[in-house]
PDB file of C-alpha atoms in Angstrom:
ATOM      1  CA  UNK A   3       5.158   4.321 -20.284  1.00 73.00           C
ATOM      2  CA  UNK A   4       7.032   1.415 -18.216  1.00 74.00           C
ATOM      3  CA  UNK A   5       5.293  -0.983 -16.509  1.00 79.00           C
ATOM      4  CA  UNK A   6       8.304  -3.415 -16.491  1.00 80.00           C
ATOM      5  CA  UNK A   7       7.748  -3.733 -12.304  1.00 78.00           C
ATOM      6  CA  UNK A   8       4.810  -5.551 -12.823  1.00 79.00           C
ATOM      7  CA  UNK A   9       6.643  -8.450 -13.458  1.00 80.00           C
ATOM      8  CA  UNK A  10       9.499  -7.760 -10.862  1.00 77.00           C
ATOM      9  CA  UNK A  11       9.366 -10.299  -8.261  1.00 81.00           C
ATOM     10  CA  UNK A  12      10.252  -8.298  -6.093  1.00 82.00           C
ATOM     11  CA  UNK A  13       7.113  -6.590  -5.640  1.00 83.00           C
ATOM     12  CA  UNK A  14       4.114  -8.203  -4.692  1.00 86.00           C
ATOM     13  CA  UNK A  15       1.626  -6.302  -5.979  1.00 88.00           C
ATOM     14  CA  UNK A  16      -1.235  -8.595  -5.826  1.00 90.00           C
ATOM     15  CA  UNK A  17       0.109  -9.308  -2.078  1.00 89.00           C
ATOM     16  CA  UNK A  18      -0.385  -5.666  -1.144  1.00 89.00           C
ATOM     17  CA  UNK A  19      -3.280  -5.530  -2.422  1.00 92.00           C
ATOM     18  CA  UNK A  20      -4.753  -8.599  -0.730  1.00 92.00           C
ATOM     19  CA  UNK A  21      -3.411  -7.459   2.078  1.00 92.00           C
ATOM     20  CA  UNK A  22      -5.334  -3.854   1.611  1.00 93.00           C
ATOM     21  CA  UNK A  23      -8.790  -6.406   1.176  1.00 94.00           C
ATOM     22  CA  UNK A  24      -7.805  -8.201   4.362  1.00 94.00           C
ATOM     23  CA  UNK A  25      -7.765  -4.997   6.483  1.00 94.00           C
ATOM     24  CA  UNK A  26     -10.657  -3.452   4.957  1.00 95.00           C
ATOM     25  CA  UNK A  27     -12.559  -6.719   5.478  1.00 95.00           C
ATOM     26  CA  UNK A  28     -11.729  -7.276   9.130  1.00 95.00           C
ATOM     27  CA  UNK A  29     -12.076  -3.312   9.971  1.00 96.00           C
ATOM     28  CA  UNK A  30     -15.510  -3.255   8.150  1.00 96.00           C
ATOM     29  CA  UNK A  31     -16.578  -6.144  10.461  1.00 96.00           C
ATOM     30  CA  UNK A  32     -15.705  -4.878  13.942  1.00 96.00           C
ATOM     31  CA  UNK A  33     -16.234  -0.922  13.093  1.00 96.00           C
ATOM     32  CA  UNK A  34     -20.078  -2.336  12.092  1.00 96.00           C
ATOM     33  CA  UNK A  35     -20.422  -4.303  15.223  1.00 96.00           C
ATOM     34  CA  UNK A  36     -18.952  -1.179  17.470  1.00 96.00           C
ATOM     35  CA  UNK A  37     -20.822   1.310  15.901  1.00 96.00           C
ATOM     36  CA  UNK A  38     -24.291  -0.570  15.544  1.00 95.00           C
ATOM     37  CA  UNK A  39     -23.344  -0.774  19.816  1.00 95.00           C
ATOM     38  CA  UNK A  40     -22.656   2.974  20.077  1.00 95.00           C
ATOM     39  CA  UNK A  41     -25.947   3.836  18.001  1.00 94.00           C
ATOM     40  CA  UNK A  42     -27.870   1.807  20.765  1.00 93.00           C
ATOM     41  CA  UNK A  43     -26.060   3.664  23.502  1.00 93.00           C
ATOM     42  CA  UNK A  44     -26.790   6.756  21.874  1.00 93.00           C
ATOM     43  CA  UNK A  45     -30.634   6.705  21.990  1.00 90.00           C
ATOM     44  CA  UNK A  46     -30.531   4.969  25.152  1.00 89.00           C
ATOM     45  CA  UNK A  47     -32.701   5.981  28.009  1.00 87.00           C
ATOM     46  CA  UNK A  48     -29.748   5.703  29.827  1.00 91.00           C
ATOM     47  CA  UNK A  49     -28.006   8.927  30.518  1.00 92.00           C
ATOM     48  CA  UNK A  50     -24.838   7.704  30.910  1.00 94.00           C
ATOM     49  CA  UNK A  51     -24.845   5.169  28.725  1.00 93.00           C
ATOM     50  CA  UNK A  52     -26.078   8.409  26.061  1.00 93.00           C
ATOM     51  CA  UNK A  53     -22.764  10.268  27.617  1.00 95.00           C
ATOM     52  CA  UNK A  54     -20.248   7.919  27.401  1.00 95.00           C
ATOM     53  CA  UNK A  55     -21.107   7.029  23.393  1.00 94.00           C
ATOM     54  CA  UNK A  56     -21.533  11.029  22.406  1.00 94.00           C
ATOM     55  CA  UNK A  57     -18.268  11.618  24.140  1.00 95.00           C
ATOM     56  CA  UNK A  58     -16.273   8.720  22.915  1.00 95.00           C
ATOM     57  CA  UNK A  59     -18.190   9.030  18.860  1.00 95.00           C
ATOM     58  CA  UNK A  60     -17.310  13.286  19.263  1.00 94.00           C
ATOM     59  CA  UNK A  61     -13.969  12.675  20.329  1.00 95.00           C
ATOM     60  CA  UNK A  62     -12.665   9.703  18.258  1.00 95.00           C
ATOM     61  CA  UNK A  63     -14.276  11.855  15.009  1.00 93.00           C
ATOM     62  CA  UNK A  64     -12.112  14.490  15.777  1.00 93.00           C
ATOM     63  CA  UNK A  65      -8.769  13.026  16.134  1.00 93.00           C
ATOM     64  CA  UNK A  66      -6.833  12.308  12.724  1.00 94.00           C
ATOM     65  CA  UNK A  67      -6.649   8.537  11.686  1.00 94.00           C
ATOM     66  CA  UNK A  68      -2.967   8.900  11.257  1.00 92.00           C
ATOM     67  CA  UNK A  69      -2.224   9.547  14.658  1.00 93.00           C
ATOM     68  CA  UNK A  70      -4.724   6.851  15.891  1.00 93.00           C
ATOM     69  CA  UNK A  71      -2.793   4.418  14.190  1.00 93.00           C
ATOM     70  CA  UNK A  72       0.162   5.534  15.206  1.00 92.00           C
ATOM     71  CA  UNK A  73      -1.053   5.611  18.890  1.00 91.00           C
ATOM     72  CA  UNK A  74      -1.893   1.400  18.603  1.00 89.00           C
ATOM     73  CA  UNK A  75       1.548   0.937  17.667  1.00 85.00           C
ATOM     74  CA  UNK A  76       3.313   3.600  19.894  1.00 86.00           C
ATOM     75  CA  UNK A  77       1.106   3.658  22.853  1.00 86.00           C
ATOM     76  CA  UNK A  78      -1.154   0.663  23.432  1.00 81.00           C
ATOM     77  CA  UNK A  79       1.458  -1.605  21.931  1.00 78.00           C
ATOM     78  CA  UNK A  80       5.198  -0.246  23.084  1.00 80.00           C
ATOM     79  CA  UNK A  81       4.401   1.326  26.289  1.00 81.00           C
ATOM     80  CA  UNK A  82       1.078  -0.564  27.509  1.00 77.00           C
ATOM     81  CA  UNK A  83       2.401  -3.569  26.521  1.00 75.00           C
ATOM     82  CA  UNK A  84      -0.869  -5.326  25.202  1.00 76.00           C
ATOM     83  CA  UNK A  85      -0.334  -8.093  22.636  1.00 77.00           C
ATOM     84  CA  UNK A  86      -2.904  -9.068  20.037  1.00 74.00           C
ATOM     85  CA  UNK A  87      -0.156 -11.746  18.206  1.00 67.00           C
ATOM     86  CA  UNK A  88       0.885 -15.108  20.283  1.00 67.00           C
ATOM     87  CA  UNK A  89       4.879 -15.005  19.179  1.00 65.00           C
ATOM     88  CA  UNK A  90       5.602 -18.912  19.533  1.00 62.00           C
ATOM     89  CA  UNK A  91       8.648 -20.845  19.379  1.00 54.00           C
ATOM     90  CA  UNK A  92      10.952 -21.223  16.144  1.00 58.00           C
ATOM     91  CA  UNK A  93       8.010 -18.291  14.477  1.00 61.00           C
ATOM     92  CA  UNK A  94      10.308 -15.650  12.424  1.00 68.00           C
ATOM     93  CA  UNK A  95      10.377 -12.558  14.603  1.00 66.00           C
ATOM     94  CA  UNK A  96       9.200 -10.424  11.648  1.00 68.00           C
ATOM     95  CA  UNK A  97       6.160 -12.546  11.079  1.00 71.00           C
ATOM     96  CA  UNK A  98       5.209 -11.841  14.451  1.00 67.00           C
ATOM     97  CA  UNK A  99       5.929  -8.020  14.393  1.00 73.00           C
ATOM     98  CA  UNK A 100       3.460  -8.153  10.941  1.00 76.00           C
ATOM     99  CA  UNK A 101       0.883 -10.098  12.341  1.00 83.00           C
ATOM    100  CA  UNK A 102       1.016  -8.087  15.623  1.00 84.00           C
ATOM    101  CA  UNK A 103       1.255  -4.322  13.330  1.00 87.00           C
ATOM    102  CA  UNK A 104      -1.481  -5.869  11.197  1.00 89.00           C
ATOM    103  CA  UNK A 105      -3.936  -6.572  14.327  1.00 90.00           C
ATOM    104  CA  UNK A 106      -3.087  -3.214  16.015  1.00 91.00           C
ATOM    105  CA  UNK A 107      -4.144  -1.303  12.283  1.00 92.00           C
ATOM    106  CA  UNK A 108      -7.492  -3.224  12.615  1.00 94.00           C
ATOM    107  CA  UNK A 109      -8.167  -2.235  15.607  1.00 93.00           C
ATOM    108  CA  UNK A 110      -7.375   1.175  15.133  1.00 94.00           C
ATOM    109  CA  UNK A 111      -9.577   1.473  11.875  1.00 96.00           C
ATOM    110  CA  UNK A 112     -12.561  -0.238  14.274  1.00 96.00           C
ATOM    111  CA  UNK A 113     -12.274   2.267  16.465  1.00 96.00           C
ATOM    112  CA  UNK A 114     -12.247   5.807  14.371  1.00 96.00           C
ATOM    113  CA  UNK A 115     -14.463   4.195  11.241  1.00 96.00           C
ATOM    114  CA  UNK A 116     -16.866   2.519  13.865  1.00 96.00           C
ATOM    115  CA  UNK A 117     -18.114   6.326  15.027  1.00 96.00           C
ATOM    116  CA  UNK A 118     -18.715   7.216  11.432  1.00 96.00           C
ATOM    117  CA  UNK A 119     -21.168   3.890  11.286  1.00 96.00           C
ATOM    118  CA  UNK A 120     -22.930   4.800  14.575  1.00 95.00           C
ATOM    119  CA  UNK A 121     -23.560   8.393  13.333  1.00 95.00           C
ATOM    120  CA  UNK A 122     -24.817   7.085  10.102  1.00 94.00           C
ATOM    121  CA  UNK A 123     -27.215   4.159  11.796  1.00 95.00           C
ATOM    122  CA  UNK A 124     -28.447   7.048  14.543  1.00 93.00           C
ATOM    123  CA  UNK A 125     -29.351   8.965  11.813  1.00 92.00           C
ATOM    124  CA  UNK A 126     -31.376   5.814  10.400  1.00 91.00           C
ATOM    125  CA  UNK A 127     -32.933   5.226  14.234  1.00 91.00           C
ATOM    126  CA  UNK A 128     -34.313   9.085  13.232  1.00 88.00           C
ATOM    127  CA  UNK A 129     -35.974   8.108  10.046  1.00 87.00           C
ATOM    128  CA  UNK A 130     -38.072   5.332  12.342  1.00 87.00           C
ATOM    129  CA  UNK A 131     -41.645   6.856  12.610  1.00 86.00           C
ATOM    130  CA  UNK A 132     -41.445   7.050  16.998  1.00 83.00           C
ATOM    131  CA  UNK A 133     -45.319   5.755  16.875  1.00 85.00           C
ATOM    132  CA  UNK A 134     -43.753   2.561  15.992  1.00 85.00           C
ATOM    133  CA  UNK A 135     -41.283   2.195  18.654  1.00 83.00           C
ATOM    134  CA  UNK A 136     -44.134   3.230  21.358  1.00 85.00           C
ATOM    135  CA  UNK A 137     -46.583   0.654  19.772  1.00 87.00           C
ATOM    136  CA  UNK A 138     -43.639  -1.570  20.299  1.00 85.00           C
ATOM    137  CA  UNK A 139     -43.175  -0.396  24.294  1.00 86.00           C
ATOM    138  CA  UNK A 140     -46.954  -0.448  24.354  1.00 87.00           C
ATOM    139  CA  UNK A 141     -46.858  -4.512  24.241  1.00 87.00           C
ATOM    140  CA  UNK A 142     -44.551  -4.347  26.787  1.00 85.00           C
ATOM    141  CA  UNK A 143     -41.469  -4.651  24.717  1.00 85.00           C
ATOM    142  CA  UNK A 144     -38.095  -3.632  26.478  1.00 88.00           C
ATOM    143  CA  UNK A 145     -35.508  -1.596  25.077  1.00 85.00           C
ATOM    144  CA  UNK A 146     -33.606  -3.918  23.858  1.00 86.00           C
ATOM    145  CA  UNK A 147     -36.264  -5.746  21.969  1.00 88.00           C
ATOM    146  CA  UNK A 148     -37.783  -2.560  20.489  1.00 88.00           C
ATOM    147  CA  UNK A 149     -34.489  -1.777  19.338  1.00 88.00           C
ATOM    148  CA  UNK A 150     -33.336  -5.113  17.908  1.00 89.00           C
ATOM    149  CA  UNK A 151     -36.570  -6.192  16.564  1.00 87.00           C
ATOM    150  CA  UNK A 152     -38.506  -2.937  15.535  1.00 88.00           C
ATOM    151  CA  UNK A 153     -35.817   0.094  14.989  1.00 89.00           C
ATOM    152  CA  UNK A 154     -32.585  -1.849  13.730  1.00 90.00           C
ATOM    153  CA  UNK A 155     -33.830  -3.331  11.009  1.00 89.00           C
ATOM    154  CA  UNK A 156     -35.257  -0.393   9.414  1.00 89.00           C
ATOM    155  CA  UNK A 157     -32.568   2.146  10.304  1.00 90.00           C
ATOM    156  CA  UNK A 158     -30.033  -0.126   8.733  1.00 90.00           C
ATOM    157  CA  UNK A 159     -32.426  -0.950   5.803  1.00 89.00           C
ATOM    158  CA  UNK A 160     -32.591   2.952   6.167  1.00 89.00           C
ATOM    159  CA  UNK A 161     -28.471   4.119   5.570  1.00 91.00           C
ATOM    160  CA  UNK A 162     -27.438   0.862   3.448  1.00 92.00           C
ATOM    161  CA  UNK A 163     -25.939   3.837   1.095  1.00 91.00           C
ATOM    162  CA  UNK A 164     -24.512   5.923   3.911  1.00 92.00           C
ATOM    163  CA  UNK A 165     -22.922   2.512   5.507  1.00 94.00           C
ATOM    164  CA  UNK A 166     -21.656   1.963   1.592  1.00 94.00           C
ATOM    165  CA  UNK A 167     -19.711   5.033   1.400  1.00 94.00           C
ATOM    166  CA  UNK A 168     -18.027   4.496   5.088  1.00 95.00           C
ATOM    167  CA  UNK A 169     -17.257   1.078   3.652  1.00 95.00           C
ATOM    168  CA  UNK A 170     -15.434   2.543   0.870  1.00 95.00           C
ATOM    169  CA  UNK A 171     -13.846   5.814   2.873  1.00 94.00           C
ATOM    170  CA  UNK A 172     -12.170   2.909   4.925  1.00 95.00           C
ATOM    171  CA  UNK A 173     -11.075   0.966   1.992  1.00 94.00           C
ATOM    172  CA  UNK A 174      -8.932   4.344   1.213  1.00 92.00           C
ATOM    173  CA  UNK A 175      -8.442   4.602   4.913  1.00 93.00           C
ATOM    174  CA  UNK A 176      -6.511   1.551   5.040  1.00 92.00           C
ATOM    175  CA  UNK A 177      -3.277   3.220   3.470  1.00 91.00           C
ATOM    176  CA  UNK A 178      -2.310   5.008   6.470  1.00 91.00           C
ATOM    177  CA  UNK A 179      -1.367   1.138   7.969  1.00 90.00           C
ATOM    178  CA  UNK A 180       1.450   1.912   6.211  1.00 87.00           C
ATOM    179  CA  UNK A 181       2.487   4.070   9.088  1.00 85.00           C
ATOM    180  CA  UNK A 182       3.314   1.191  11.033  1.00 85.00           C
ATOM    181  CA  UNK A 183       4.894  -1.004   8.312  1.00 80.00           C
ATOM    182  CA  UNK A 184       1.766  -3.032   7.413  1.00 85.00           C
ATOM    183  CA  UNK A 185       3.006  -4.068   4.180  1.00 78.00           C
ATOM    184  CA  UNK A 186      -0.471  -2.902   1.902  1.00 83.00           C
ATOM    185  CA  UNK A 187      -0.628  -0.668  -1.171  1.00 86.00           C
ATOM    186  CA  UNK A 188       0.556   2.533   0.116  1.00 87.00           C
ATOM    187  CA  UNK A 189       3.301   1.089   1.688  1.00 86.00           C
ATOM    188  CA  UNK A 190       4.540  -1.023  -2.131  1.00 85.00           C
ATOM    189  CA  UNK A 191       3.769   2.409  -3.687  1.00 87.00           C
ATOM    190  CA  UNK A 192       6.428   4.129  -1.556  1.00 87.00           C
ATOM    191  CA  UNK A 193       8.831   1.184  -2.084  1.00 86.00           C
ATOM    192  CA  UNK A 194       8.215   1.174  -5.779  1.00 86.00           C
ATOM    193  CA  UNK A 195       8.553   4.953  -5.790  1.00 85.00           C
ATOM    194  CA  UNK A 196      12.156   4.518  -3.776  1.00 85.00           C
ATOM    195  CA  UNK A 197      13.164   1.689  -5.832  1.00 85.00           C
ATOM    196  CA  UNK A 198      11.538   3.033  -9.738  1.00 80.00           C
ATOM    197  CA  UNK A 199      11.643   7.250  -9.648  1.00 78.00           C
ATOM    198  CA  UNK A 200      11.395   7.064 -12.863  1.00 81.00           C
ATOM    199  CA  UNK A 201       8.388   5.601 -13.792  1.00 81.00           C
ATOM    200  CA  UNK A 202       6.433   7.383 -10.674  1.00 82.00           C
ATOM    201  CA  UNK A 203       3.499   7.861 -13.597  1.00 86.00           C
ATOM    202  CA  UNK A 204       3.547   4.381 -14.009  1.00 87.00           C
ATOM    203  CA  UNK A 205       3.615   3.432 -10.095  1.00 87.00           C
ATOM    204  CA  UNK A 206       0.879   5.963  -9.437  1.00 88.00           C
ATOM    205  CA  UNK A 207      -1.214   4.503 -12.121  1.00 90.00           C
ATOM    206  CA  UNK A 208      -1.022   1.221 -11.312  1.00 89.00           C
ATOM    207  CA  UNK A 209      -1.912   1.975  -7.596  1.00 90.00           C
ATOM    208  CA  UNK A 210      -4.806   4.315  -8.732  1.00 92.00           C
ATOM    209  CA  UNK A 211      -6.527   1.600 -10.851  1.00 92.00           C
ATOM    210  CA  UNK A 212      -6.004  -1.125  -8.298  1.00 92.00           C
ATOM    211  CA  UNK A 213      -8.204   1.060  -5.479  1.00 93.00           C
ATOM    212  CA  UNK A 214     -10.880   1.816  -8.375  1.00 93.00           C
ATOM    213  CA  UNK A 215     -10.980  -1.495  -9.024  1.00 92.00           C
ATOM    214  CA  UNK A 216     -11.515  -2.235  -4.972  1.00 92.00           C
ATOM    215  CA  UNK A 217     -14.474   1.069  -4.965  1.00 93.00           C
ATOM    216  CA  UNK A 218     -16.277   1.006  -7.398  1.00 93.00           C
ATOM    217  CA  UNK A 219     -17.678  -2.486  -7.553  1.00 92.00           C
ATOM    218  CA  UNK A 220     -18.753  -1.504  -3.349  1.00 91.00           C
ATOM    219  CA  UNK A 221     -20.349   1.566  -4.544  1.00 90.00           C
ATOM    220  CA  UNK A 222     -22.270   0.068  -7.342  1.00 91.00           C
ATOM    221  CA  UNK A 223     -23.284  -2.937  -4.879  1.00 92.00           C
ATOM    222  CA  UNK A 224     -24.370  -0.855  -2.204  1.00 91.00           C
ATOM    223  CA  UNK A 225     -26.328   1.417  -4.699  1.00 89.00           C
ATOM    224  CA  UNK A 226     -28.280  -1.701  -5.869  1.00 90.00           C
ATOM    225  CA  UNK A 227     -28.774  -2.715  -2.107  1.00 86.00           C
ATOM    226  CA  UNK A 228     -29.994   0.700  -0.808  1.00 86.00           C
ATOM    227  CA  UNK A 229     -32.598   0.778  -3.809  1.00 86.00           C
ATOM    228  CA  UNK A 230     -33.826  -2.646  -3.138  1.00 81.00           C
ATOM    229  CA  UNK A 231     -34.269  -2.390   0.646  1.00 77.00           C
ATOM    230  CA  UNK A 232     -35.084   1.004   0.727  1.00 74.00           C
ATOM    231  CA  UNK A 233     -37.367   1.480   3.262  1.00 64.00           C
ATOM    232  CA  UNK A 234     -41.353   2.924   1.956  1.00 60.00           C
ATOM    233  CA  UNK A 235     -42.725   5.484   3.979  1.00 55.00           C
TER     234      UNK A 235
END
């Protein structure tokens, strides 16, 4: 078998990788922020508040993650016009079109992975024994407290494994970026398919071990974090 492209300089594999960490590392951060915000509004005693999240979390779930992407690039980027790159003087154009493509994938992976996290922190909220949270209200506690300093803590505590296996569904995620020319692993493994059809075995392989070697460690991690913090009942 030929693994003579390894060595090619002209394909960074390492690159595409790093690049496939990068996306996976700011999506994991916003979609955890996002959905930890659309679990509160979900068990909110606000009915519209309650609404508005079940709406946006049933809707987002259903729509494929190919076509959200695509929708950042084509919609909210080319015909709403919104900018999340600064282009500035004597920057190459390109550079700006990656760092722009790059920042609309991010925010479309925050979007659809954050209403897998809220479902999977909602279902933590459930696991909370509700004497607790009235106790809580009983001491004259609002909301907010109750749920950021009684219920949080042990719902995440709660889906650490759950939250584990979104973490690594969106590290797979991330290859659809390559529908907007984020330059990741997908995106090499089409080149290198192009470029080297006849060592596809090869390409394939190399691609395969490079996301097992991104997985596994998470799912091994999170399987020693869920058992440590697990929550006694």
């Amino acid at each position: 078998m030929d693994f003579s492209f390894l060595s090619d300089p002209r394909y960074d594999i390492l690159g595409a990788f790093w690049m496939t960490v990068q996306l996976t590392f700011w999506s994991a951060i916003g979609s955890f922020v996002l959905g930890v915000i659309l679990a509160a509004m979900r068990v909110s005693p606000v009915p519209l508040m309650r609404s508005f999240a079940g709406g946006f979390v049933n809707v987002i779930r259903n729509i494929p993650l190919t076509l959200i992407i695509i929708m950042m690039s084509q919609v909210v980027a080319n015909q709403l016009g919104l900018r999340l790159a600064v282009r500035e003087a004597g920057v190459n154009p390109q550079a700006f079109l990656n760092s722009q493509n790059f920042r609309l994938a991010v925010l479309g992976f925050v979007i659809y992975t954050s209403t897998f996290v809220c479902e999977a922190i909602r279902a933590g909220i459930n696991t909370v024994p509700p004497g607790q949270a009235e106790a809580a209200r009983a001491i004259g506690l609002k909301f907010t407290q109750v749920l950021g300093i009684v219920v949080l803590p042990q719902a995440i505590r709660a889906v650490v494994a759950p939250l584990g296996s979104v973490l690594i569904a969106l590290t797979k995620n991330t290859t659809v970026a390559s529908a907007i020319g984020v330059a990741e692993a997908a995106l090499l493994m089409n080149t290198l398919i192009e470029n080297e059809a006849d060592k596809f075995t090869a390409v394939f392989l190399v691609i395969a071990a490079g996301f097992i070697v991104l997985t596994l460690p998470t799912g091994l991690v999170f399987g020693g974090l869920a058992k440590k913090y697990q929550v006694k009942r």
